[in-house]
XYZ file of C-alpha atoms in Angstrom:
714
model
C 26.147 30.582 61.784
C 28.942 28.086 62.341
C 27.187 25.612 60.065
C 26.945 28.219 57.298
C 30.655 28.980 57.603
C 31.505 25.291 57.247
C 29.336 25.066 54.105
C 31.087 28.118 52.616
C 34.508 26.609 53.400
C 33.590 23.381 51.647
C 31.724 24.910 48.693
C 34.649 24.277 46.328
C 34.598 20.577 47.214
C 30.839 20.407 46.609
C 31.207 22.082 43.217
C 33.904 19.597 42.206
C 31.766 16.646 43.327
C 28.763 17.907 41.328
C 30.948 18.578 38.282
C 32.431 15.079 38.408
C 28.973 13.559 38.714
C 27.735 15.492 35.669
C 30.861 14.546 33.725
C 30.339 10.867 34.587
C 26.697 11.126 33.479
C 27.694 12.617 30.112
C 30.524 10.111 29.563
C 28.166 7.218 30.323
C 25.749 8.615 27.723
C 28.515 8.689 25.138
C 29.475 5.090 25.987
C 25.846 3.963 25.706
C 25.291 6.001 22.515
C 28.497 6.607 20.537
C 26.565 8.819 18.099
C 25.372 11.182 20.814
C 27.500 14.065 19.510
C 27.494 12.965 15.884
C 26.340 15.394 13.213
C 24.319 12.570 11.653
C 21.658 13.136 14.307
C 20.654 16.275 12.364
C 21.349 14.942 8.867
C 18.809 12.776 7.071
C 21.266 11.778 4.349
C 24.511 12.864 2.740
C 24.609 12.738 -1.064
C 28.004 13.230 -2.705
C 29.050 15.321 0.292
C 25.855 17.426 0.400
C 23.710 17.067 3.533
C 19.925 16.846 3.631
C 19.268 18.674 6.894
C 16.725 17.168 9.279
C 14.757 20.324 10.152
C 14.385 21.439 6.535
C 13.484 17.890 5.517
C 10.762 17.574 8.156
C 9.241 20.927 7.165
C 9.017 19.750 3.561
C 7.432 16.497 4.716
C 4.838 18.473 6.685
C 4.079 20.698 3.689
C 3.687 17.617 1.506
C 1.297 15.974 3.970
C -0.734 19.195 4.178
C -1.066 19.204 0.376
C -2.162 15.581 0.017
C -4.234 15.411 3.206
C -4.537 11.989 4.820
C -3.952 10.008 1.639
C -0.409 8.929 2.604
C 1.254 7.710 5.791
C 4.064 9.710 7.392
C 6.590 7.155 6.141
C 5.264 7.398 2.578
C 5.505 11.202 2.777
C 9.094 10.975 4.065
C 10.054 8.589 1.273
C 8.534 10.902 -1.338
C 10.443 13.939 -0.056
C 13.647 11.899 0.347
C 13.499 10.792 -3.298
C 12.724 14.367 -4.347
C 15.693 15.790 -2.417
C 17.984 13.009 -3.632
C 17.110 13.731 -7.261
C 17.523 17.476 -6.728
C 21.053 17.166 -5.318
C 22.226 14.638 -7.914
C 20.840 16.582 -10.868
C 21.997 20.013 -9.655
C 25.552 18.664 -9.450
C 25.282 17.629 -13.087
C 23.912 21.029 -14.132
C 26.667 22.858 -12.253
C 29.412 20.700 -13.731
C 28.116 21.403 -17.247
C 27.562 25.100 -16.515
C 23.843 24.969 -17.262
C 21.786 27.922 -16.042
C 18.879 30.147 -17.022
C 19.822 33.745 -17.779
C 17.564 36.780 -17.348
C 16.365 37.043 -20.964
C 15.671 33.303 -21.158
C 13.750 33.503 -17.868
C 11.522 36.222 -19.325
C 10.772 33.990 -22.316
C 9.954 31.093 -20.015
C 7.622 33.289 -17.963
C 5.982 34.504 -21.161
C 5.328 30.923 -22.264
C 3.890 30.076 -18.848
C 1.733 33.172 -18.253
C 0.886 34.734 -21.635
C -2.724 33.502 -21.363
C -3.306 35.421 -18.096
C -5.323 38.653 -18.632
C -3.197 40.374 -15.954
C -0.214 40.246 -18.331
C -1.981 41.188 -21.573
C -2.352 44.587 -23.256
C -5.552 45.963 -24.757
C -5.116 43.742 -27.825
C -4.670 40.549 -25.810
C -0.912 40.364 -26.433
C 1.626 39.523 -23.743
C 3.051 42.691 -22.161
C 6.373 42.173 -20.337
C 5.958 45.559 -18.613
C 2.795 44.329 -16.916
C 4.651 41.215 -15.786
C 7.471 43.345 -14.351
C 4.968 45.609 -12.604
C 3.176 42.604 -11.083
C 6.445 41.181 -9.686
C 7.474 44.598 -8.332
C 4.085 44.946 -6.660
C 4.498 41.526 -4.992
C 7.820 42.687 -3.538
C 6.207 45.853 -2.151
C 3.414 43.840 -0.491
C 5.940 42.378 2.012
C 4.517 38.876 2.038
C 0.874 39.778 1.438
C -0.884 37.914 -1.396
C -2.240 39.349 -4.641
C -4.788 37.705 -7.013
C -3.538 36.005 -10.181
C -6.189 34.203 -12.202
C -8.064 31.991 -9.729
C -5.145 31.975 -7.250
C -3.619 34.165 -4.583
C 0.186 34.470 -4.722
C 2.794 36.253 -2.627
C 6.371 37.069 -3.556
C 7.761 33.900 -1.946
C 5.379 31.590 -3.826
C 6.080 33.506 -7.060
C 9.845 33.122 -6.553
C 9.409 29.401 -5.859
C 7.368 29.052 -9.027
C 10.029 30.892 -11.040
C 12.645 28.518 -9.645
C 10.543 25.508 -10.624
C 10.124 26.842 -14.160
C 13.886 27.482 -14.418
C 14.761 24.026 -13.069
C 12.388 22.362 -15.528
C 14.025 24.273 -18.384
C 17.543 23.286 -17.281
C 16.453 19.687 -16.880
C 14.964 19.679 -20.363
C 18.183 21.156 -21.789
C 20.276 18.545 -19.970
C 18.280 15.602 -21.269
C 18.065 17.082 -24.767
C 21.872 17.238 -24.834
C 22.061 13.543 -23.934
C 19.356 12.597 -26.424
C 21.306 14.392 -29.151
C 24.203 12.044 -28.521
C 22.348 8.747 -28.552
C 20.529 6.889 -31.267
C 20.312 3.725 -33.311
C 22.775 2.774 -36.041
C 21.973 1.273 -39.426
C 23.478 -2.035 -38.250
C 21.147 -2.078 -35.228
C 18.167 -1.397 -37.496
C 19.194 -4.314 -39.735
C 19.552 -6.608 -36.706
C 16.145 -5.482 -35.447
C 14.578 -6.306 -38.819
C 16.334 -9.672 -39.102
C 15.263 -10.666 -35.582
C 11.693 -10.661 -36.874
C 12.093 -11.531 -40.534
C 14.685 -14.343 -40.538
C 13.331 -17.691 -39.330
C 14.619 -21.204 -38.811
C 12.922 -24.603 -38.610
C 14.392 -27.227 -36.281
C 14.053 -30.775 -35.047
C 15.042 -31.298 -31.439
C 15.129 -33.690 -28.555
C 14.605 -32.576 -24.959
C 15.778 -34.637 -21.989
C 13.847 -32.890 -19.182
C 15.410 -32.275 -15.791
C 12.389 -34.000 -14.263
C 13.646 -37.271 -15.738
C 16.102 -37.347 -12.819
C 14.604 -37.436 -9.315
C 15.704 -34.658 -6.940
C 16.646 -37.308 -4.383
C 19.419 -38.501 -6.702
C 21.082 -35.065 -6.716
C 23.102 -34.175 -3.650
C 23.552 -30.452 -2.940
C 25.895 -29.422 -0.128
C 26.275 -26.131 1.717
C 29.555 -25.594 -0.108
C 27.679 -25.941 -3.423
C 25.240 -23.245 -2.322
C 28.086 -20.979 -1.148
C 29.896 -21.433 -4.460
C 26.701 -20.636 -6.391
C 26.127 -17.526 -4.263
C 29.675 -16.326 -4.877
C 29.242 -16.856 -8.621
C 25.933 -14.932 -8.630
C 26.499 -12.349 -5.896
C 24.042 -9.812 -7.347
C 21.200 -12.305 -6.899
C 21.909 -12.800 -3.223
C 22.687 -9.318 -1.957
C 20.417 -8.465 0.957
C 19.608 -5.353 2.954
C 19.810 -5.467 6.705
C 16.690 -7.127 8.086
C 15.138 -8.349 11.304
C 13.065 -11.488 11.695
C 10.324 -11.349 14.319
C 7.421 -13.405 15.530
C 4.432 -11.800 17.157
C 1.135 -12.637 18.827
C -2.010 -10.543 18.549
C -4.247 -9.712 21.504
C -7.279 -8.154 19.891
C -9.653 -5.915 21.817
C -12.910 -7.174 20.374
C -16.376 -7.642 21.794
C -16.981 -10.917 23.593
C -20.123 -13.013 23.206
C -21.345 -11.552 26.499
C -20.815 -8.029 25.096
C -22.802 -8.907 21.966
C -25.613 -10.496 23.963
C -25.843 -7.396 26.181
C -25.956 -5.147 23.118
C -28.752 -7.202 21.526
C -30.713 -7.070 24.787
C -30.360 -3.262 24.878
C -31.753 -3.006 21.338
C -34.734 -5.245 22.129
C -35.457 -3.195 25.276
C -35.742 -0.038 23.151
C -39.010 -1.351 21.681
C -40.914 -0.905 24.923
C -41.905 2.143 26.950
C -40.028 2.649 30.211
C -40.414 4.602 33.405
C -37.736 7.249 33.963
C -37.233 9.638 36.827
C -37.565 13.341 35.934
C -35.291 15.319 38.246
C -37.035 18.595 37.423
C -40.517 17.432 38.432
C -39.393 14.811 40.924
C -41.785 12.301 39.346
C -41.508 9.128 37.312
C -42.526 9.622 33.691
C -43.180 7.269 30.789
C -40.599 7.452 28.024
C -42.056 6.078 24.800
C -40.212 3.209 23.124
C -39.846 2.330 19.454
C -43.294 0.691 19.501
C -45.163 3.858 20.414
C -42.941 6.838 19.616
C -44.593 9.522 17.518
C -41.299 10.998 16.289
C -39.397 8.118 14.715
C -36.586 10.292 13.368
C -35.821 11.854 16.756
C -36.067 8.476 18.526
C -33.625 6.805 16.123
C -31.159 9.698 16.105
C -31.171 9.684 19.913
C -30.620 5.945 20.282
C -28.630 4.948 17.174
C -25.010 5.266 16.080
C -26.256 5.710 12.481
C -28.637 8.573 11.705
C -32.189 8.053 10.443
C -32.680 7.617 6.683
C -36.054 9.010 5.608
C -35.811 7.741 2.020
C -37.720 4.825 0.531
C -35.391 1.958 -0.417
C -35.665 -0.301 -3.439
C -35.100 -4.027 -3.051
C -31.529 -3.746 -4.367
C -30.738 -1.162 -1.682
C -31.685 -3.363 1.253
C -28.762 -4.867 3.215
C -27.806 -8.211 1.676
C -27.642 -9.989 5.048
C -31.235 -9.077 5.892
C -32.891 -8.435 2.524
C -35.243 -11.434 2.442
C -36.423 -10.916 6.027
C -36.967 -7.171 5.624
C -38.974 -7.594 2.404
C -41.426 -9.909 4.186
C -42.171 -7.525 7.061
C -45.575 -5.899 7.403
C -45.778 -2.245 8.429
C -45.023 -2.025 12.166
C -43.138 -5.351 12.322
C -39.495 -5.718 13.388
C -36.498 -7.692 12.225
C -33.459 -8.161 14.433
C -31.278 -7.608 16.198
C -29.035 -8.729 13.341
C -25.333 -8.187 12.687
C -24.135 -6.147 9.721
C -20.870 -4.328 9.048
C -19.645 -4.018 12.633
C -23.085 -3.107 14.015
C -26.047 -4.821 15.583
C -29.252 -3.458 14.066
C -32.934 -3.480 14.905
C -35.142 -2.569 11.911
C -38.813 -1.623 11.873
C -40.938 -1.397 8.738
C -42.428 2.106 8.684
C -44.120 2.201 5.272
C -44.421 0.294 1.993
C -45.253 2.107 -1.234
C -45.434 1.366 -4.937
C -42.825 3.725 -6.407
C -41.424 4.285 -9.908
C -38.024 3.102 -11.072
C -37.851 5.682 -13.882
C -39.024 9.302 -14.031
C -39.125 12.116 -16.517
C -38.989 15.658 -15.163
C -38.254 19.123 -16.407
C -36.510 21.797 -14.421
C -35.164 25.313 -14.284
C -31.913 25.773 -12.339
C -31.026 28.965 -10.482
C -27.431 28.682 -9.187
C -25.720 30.706 -6.462
C -22.086 31.769 -6.097
C -19.979 28.774 -5.063
C -22.547 26.148 -6.120
C -21.361 23.038 -7.949
C -20.654 23.833 -11.633
C -21.738 27.459 -11.144
C -20.235 29.853 -13.711
C -17.641 32.387 -12.546
C -20.015 35.323 -13.134
C -22.765 33.942 -10.844
C -23.025 36.336 -7.895
C -26.342 35.446 -6.199
C -26.288 34.370 -2.567
C -28.165 31.146 -1.707
C -31.025 33.212 -0.254
C -31.246 35.329 -3.412
C -31.195 32.224 -5.634
C -33.997 30.649 -3.583
C -36.077 33.841 -3.800
C -35.604 33.902 -7.597
C -36.662 30.257 -7.838
C -39.752 30.959 -5.698
C -40.738 33.855 -8.001
C -40.364 31.635 -11.100
C -42.544 28.964 -9.466
C -45.171 31.589 -8.656
C -45.262 32.693 -12.325
C -45.723 29.089 -13.506
C -48.541 28.504 -11.024
C -50.228 31.730 -12.125
C -50.324 30.572 -15.749
C -46.966 31.373 -17.380
C -45.809 28.453 -19.488
C -42.801 26.498 -18.195
C -41.181 26.664 -21.633
C -41.359 30.470 -21.693
C -39.145 30.645 -18.571
C -36.431 28.171 -19.642
C -34.105 31.040 -20.581
C -33.797 31.712 -16.834
C -32.221 28.256 -16.303
C -28.428 27.851 -16.157
C -28.650 24.160 -17.184
C -27.928 24.671 -20.875
C -27.729 20.921 -21.557
C -31.273 20.147 -20.444
C -32.497 23.415 -21.970
C -31.752 21.937 -25.381
C -34.270 19.179 -24.498
C -36.935 21.660 -23.333
C -35.563 21.351 -19.806
C -36.457 17.650 -19.676
C -34.414 14.907 -17.980
C -35.303 11.218 -17.846
C -33.396 9.001 -15.445
C -33.591 5.743 -13.497
C -33.506 5.485 -9.719
C -29.924 4.163 -9.711
C -28.652 7.134 -11.748
C -26.136 9.498 -10.175
C -28.228 12.560 -9.313
C -28.318 15.096 -6.496
C -30.105 13.242 -3.645
C -32.645 16.035 -3.044
C -33.483 16.172 -6.769
C -33.909 12.392 -6.872
C -36.033 12.232 -3.706
C -38.519 14.831 -4.990
C -38.762 13.190 -8.432
C -39.446 9.679 -7.152
C -41.358 10.291 -3.916
C -43.974 12.673 -5.285
C -46.600 12.254 -7.999
C -46.935 13.103 -11.685
C -47.868 16.765 -12.102
C -46.285 17.878 -8.804
C -44.058 20.961 -9.074
C -41.945 22.695 -6.430
C -38.622 24.373 -5.596
C -35.886 21.967 -4.484
C -32.473 22.996 -3.205
C -29.313 20.999 -4.089
C -25.573 21.646 -4.176
C -26.078 22.944 -7.740
C -28.540 25.648 -6.690
C -32.338 25.862 -6.558
C -34.423 23.876 -9.058
C -38.029 24.369 -10.087
C -38.918 20.725 -10.799
C -42.078 19.468 -12.475
C -42.706 15.699 -12.585
C -43.883 14.806 -16.101
C -43.969 11.000 -16.016
C -43.264 8.053 -13.704
C -42.844 4.452 -14.940
C -42.069 0.867 -13.812
C -43.647 0.905 -10.369
C -42.323 -1.557 -7.764
C -42.380 -1.926 -4.007
C -40.237 0.514 -2.020
C -39.676 0.351 1.719
C -39.182 3.000 4.375
C -37.337 1.330 7.246
C -36.363 2.742 10.604
C -33.152 1.158 11.857
C -31.450 1.572 15.215
C -27.779 0.599 14.897
C -25.276 0.135 17.691
C -21.572 -0.316 16.997
C -20.212 -3.599 18.320
C -17.542 -2.616 20.836
C -15.810 -4.407 23.687
C -16.990 -3.548 27.180
C -14.682 -2.135 29.853
C -14.554 -5.583 31.431
C -13.509 -7.158 28.119
C -10.799 -4.533 27.632
C -9.512 -5.271 31.131
C -9.555 -9.002 30.401
C -7.471 -8.488 27.253
C -5.002 -6.320 29.170
C -4.698 -8.981 31.878
C -4.232 -11.694 29.255
C -1.371 -9.921 27.515
C 0.250 -9.000 30.844
C 0.136 -12.593 32.079
C 1.631 -13.807 28.802
C 4.524 -11.339 29.128
C 5.260 -12.445 32.677
C 5.131 -16.142 31.793
C 7.262 -15.653 28.649
C 10.222 -14.498 30.754
C 10.744 -18.054 31.978
C 9.205 -20.089 29.158
C 9.648 -20.774 25.464
C 7.719 -18.094 23.533
C 6.283 -20.461 20.914
C 5.441 -23.253 23.338
C 3.717 -20.832 25.688
C 1.631 -19.473 22.801
C 0.673 -23.014 21.800
C -0.413 -23.840 25.354
C -2.640 -20.745 25.430
C -4.000 -21.374 21.923
C -2.448 -18.218 20.522
C -1.224 -17.933 16.933
C 2.439 -17.026 16.408
C 2.936 -15.008 13.214
C 6.343 -14.496 11.564
C 7.396 -11.295 9.809
C 10.619 -9.901 8.351
C 11.372 -6.171 8.295
C 13.891 -4.038 6.464
C 15.029 -0.889 8.245
C 12.684 1.476 6.383
C 9.618 -0.787 6.344
C 6.488 0.122 8.256
C 3.491 -2.109 7.469
C 2.317 -5.252 9.238
C -0.431 -7.419 7.682
C -3.802 -6.311 9.005
C -2.231 -3.772 11.387
C -1.115 -1.030 8.999
C 1.833 1.240 9.733
C 3.762 0.085 12.822
C 7.078 1.928 12.692
C 7.367 1.577 16.474
C 7.907 -2.172 16.061
C 10.475 -1.736 13.266
C 12.424 0.898 15.226
C 12.565 -1.364 18.284
C 13.754 -4.329 16.208
C 16.634 -2.284 14.739
C 17.762 -0.607 17.976
C 21.337 -1.563 18.846
C 20.398 -2.661 22.361
C 17.550 -4.960 21.246
C 19.001 -8.464 21.419
C 17.837 -11.641 19.728
C 15.344 -13.375 22.008
C 13.976 -10.166 23.553
C 10.257 -9.465 23.344
C 8.107 -6.406 23.911
C 4.448 -5.435 24.096
C 3.131 -2.770 21.679
C -0.281 -1.060 21.835
C -1.961 -0.973 18.414
C -4.471 1.833 17.927
C -7.991 0.562 17.246
C -6.863 -3.051 17.568
C -5.395 -3.975 20.945
C -1.864 -5.229 21.580
C 0.832 -7.378 20.063
C 3.789 -9.004 21.770
C 6.736 -9.179 19.373
C 9.912 -11.218 19.773
C 13.144 -10.594 17.867
C 14.216 -13.926 16.349
C 17.152 -13.036 14.120
C 19.324 -10.113 13.027
C 20.514 -10.181 9.414
C 23.080 -7.533 8.539
C 23.584 -6.029 5.096
C 25.523 -8.283 2.703
C 24.972 -11.720 1.234
C 22.012 -13.783 2.387
C 22.547 -16.640 4.764
C 22.994 -20.047 3.144
C 19.594 -21.089 4.509
C 17.800 -18.097 2.990
C 19.683 -18.348 -0.287
C 18.927 -22.055 -0.629
C 15.287 -21.294 -1.526
C 16.495 -19.685 -4.764
C 19.832 -21.437 -5.259
C 18.836 -25.057 -4.624
C 16.602 -25.526 -7.736
C 19.219 -23.881 -9.958
C 22.098 -25.970 -8.565
C 20.026 -29.118 -9.043
C 19.441 -28.111 -12.653
C 23.186 -27.654 -13.204
C 23.998 -31.031 -11.659
C 21.200 -32.760 -13.562
C 22.389 -31.154 -16.806
C 25.865 -32.549 -16.200
C 24.432 -36.024 -15.491
C 22.293 -35.905 -18.648
C 25.179 -34.763 -20.857
C 27.302 -37.653 -19.586
C 24.589 -40.094 -20.740
C 24.418 -38.661 -24.272
C 26.715 -40.714 -26.543
C 24.962 -40.481 -29.900
C 25.265 -37.481 -32.209
C 21.938 -37.283 -34.066
C 18.566 -36.113 -32.756
C 16.872 -39.417 -33.602
C 19.536 -41.607 -31.952
C 19.671 -39.459 -28.810
C 15.869 -39.494 -28.534
C 15.835 -43.281 -28.896
C 18.621 -43.818 -26.347
C 17.055 -41.443 -23.785
C 13.460 -42.671 -24.171
C 12.242 -39.369 -25.651
C 10.444 -38.435 -28.861
C 11.919 -36.053 -31.464
C 9.930 -32.840 -31.900
C 9.780 -30.099 -34.484
C 9.456 -26.334 -34.248
C 8.913 -24.112 -37.291
C 9.477 -20.423 -38.033
C 11.502 -19.615 -34.928
C 12.559 -15.965 -34.648
C 15.169 -14.280 -32.493
C 12.478 -12.140 -30.883
C 10.304 -15.023 -29.703
C 11.996 -17.080 -26.992
C 9.198 -19.663 -26.705
C 10.025 -23.091 -28.150
C 6.932 -24.975 -29.280
C 6.308 -27.948 -26.992
C 8.960 -26.932 -24.445
C 8.232 -23.440 -23.104
C 10.547 -20.420 -22.798
C 14.018 -21.481 -23.977
C 16.077 -18.435 -25.038
C 19.405 -20.331 -25.014
C 18.075 -23.029 -27.330
C 16.586 -20.569 -29.810
C 19.750 -18.466 -29.733
C 21.817 -21.576 -30.509
C 19.545 -22.411 -33.455
C 20.435 -19.109 -35.129
C 24.124 -19.902 -34.717
C 23.918 -23.089 -36.777
C 23.990 -23.699 -40.513
C 21.170 -25.538 -42.274
C 21.595 -29.304 -41.685
C 23.925 -28.775 -38.721
C 23.317 -30.463 -35.330
C 24.196 -28.794 -32.053
C 26.080 -30.095 -29.074
C 23.971 -30.580 -25.895
C 22.486 -27.266 -24.699
C 21.578 -26.666 -21.048
C 18.154 -25.063 -21.295
C 15.686 -23.815 -18.738
C 13.646 -27.036 -18.632
C 16.092 -29.678 -19.792
C 19.072 -30.508 -21.966
C 18.490 -30.145 -25.712
C 20.115 -31.254 -28.924
C 18.785 -29.477 -32.010
C 19.120 -29.915 -35.776
C 18.440 -26.981 -38.085
C 16.323 -28.324 -40.921
C 15.771 -25.068 -42.771
C 17.031 -21.491 -42.643
C 14.564 -18.982 -44.099
C 16.661 -15.957 -44.987
C 14.928 -12.594 -44.944
C 14.805 -10.289 -47.945
C 16.926 -7.246 -47.203
C 15.150 -3.888 -47.261
C 16.158 -1.071 -49.567
C 15.748 1.417 -46.748
C 15.887 0.969 -42.967
C 15.063 4.575 -42.099
C 11.664 3.810 -40.514
C 13.223 1.183 -38.238
C 16.081 3.546 -37.301
C 13.497 6.219 -36.434
C 11.487 3.798 -34.328
C 14.579 2.619 -32.438
C 15.693 6.229 -31.972
C 12.331 7.088 -30.459
C 12.483 4.127 -28.069
C 16.041 4.962 -26.978
C 15.351 8.681 -26.482
C 12.141 7.995 -24.542
C 14.100 5.874 -22.061
C 16.962 8.364 -21.621
C 15.530 10.295 -18.693
C 14.817 7.223 -16.560
C 17.986 5.338 -17.415
C 20.313 8.335 -16.981
C 18.968 9.161 -13.541
C 19.114 5.510 -12.455
C 22.779 5.427 -13.488
C 23.560 8.688 -11.672
C 21.836 7.494 -8.509
C 23.683 4.174 -8.615
C 27.017 5.996 -8.989
C 26.283 8.531 -6.233
C 27.889 8.284 -2.798
C 24.817 8.155 -0.546
C 24.848 7.844 3.232
C 21.242 7.215 4.235
C 20.463 8.028 7.883
C 16.667 8.125 7.602
C 16.055 5.228 9.961
C 18.111 6.917 12.699
C 16.957 10.515 12.250
C 13.338 10.831 11.120
C 11.748 7.380 10.981
């Protein structure tokens, strides 16, 4: 009791101690993560002051992924929704500023245009009835979320409202862009320039002193030169934040011992073996591949690929084993052999002479839901099969096939008396093909396919060649548990050793390949490894320092150990990175200056003679074609030619491939047109067609966008 009293007396002190400890814990979290209480944790991006909320964004991403299935990665889905939301915010601001909206009467017209073909909204004469539309919408409201049929779809009030909004938005967008298109277009002067750029030509003589005439070793380029070039061309050298890594792969793949064991298992399956039967308490003989009476069951029990009961043509045999399989006698084996990630053991079961082309005729009885079945087909599969059986019975009892063709739903073949001729490699329902090729002329029977039930009669078979029925047991090549453990030990030992050793040197000692890679913050893919956002996130975490390394498990592959080599923040590239692009251009500039200093003569012939070059000619140059005959793409040179009078010689021109001096030998003036309307119309069409893309690009570039994707959802 005394102890309890002491605890009660000191309870206030205990509470204060606990409170201080919690406060210290929270404060430390804020110090470690300054954004802990930041609103950006729940905001994917802010666009002109409007937030894209994280929860809403992720729900839209999920809906998008559900719609497209597994065809996109999560990052691709996020990017798609991000771009969609970005466009929505930017464009809605424009609409609001201009006062664009869709009023009630206009909305009714839009709905009429969208749904006037639906029978649900038509009167007895097939005309659109707005009252039926209103009644349908009112009914959706009364259903409280339940769906009602519309055409081939089921819609509820929410989906209808969303669709209305989409229709309205599309109309506003069209109005917005139409307003812009009304204010842009080509002038008569632009049409004349466009015509002249094709019609006016000049002939020139020129001399080129190529940059290659001066060795790179004679041109000194300093870091300050590169920095000056970067400053002059900043747009070329802007770079997003990036991280440079190196990584080593530790692949979980079958060892030679694993492969040898797998091949031995396949060979052992040929022979009978004694197995203990727990039920009887006796040893029993289990038949092997040599003696089994049920090949299909044996293969399906022992193989990772199910039994194929079809005969195969030569072209269908696996390329890696074709020659060997073709030479087998019935009962002989080939293998084990490796193909497509499997070891296989193949046994020749039968060899037949089979046709490569057949002609058949058929009657098709579809069922509801069958491929290409008409909307009014209401038979169940069982009913369709029974109908097909009754038609077959009539044919066998003497009714002519042709007299029953009206019962077939295949109207295309009906026009050819129900006949179809096709080769073995044609795209046909597999069951239809198997019956047609694996039976004999005159055979007739009912065959079920995804299209329904067919009564097929084989009329003719041609071009007989060998076909092979092969039983193949396939086992996927996988690493054993011991191999997986060995890989795990190998990567663990490398990590431990790398703490006290140079990463690259250690890899070299252990004969491991070091691979470099550079990531931007929203990247995800690694060559051969697919989406690896976990690696990118780690590389961009604030507390990941240059020189740190980490192991990452890679699904279906094994492990990698990645090391962060360099952090590059947003801004201009480093001098080293920029030099790849800048160095050749700076050399060109310096070489051009050196070449110009050597040019003392003023005529093409004298300059060519002094510089050890030959004069060249180029005829019928146009402003639209920037290729100079004998020199390549030289827009500056061709542009200069059109700025000279006939007989005039240019000053030295710094081109793309050298320094040029040109002489205009002839100017071929174009005949002016009486009317430029067709060219104006063509230019107008080109300009208006580009409006939508160019306007949005400009709006996006001007928008104030704070992108938090990498920190919130990626």
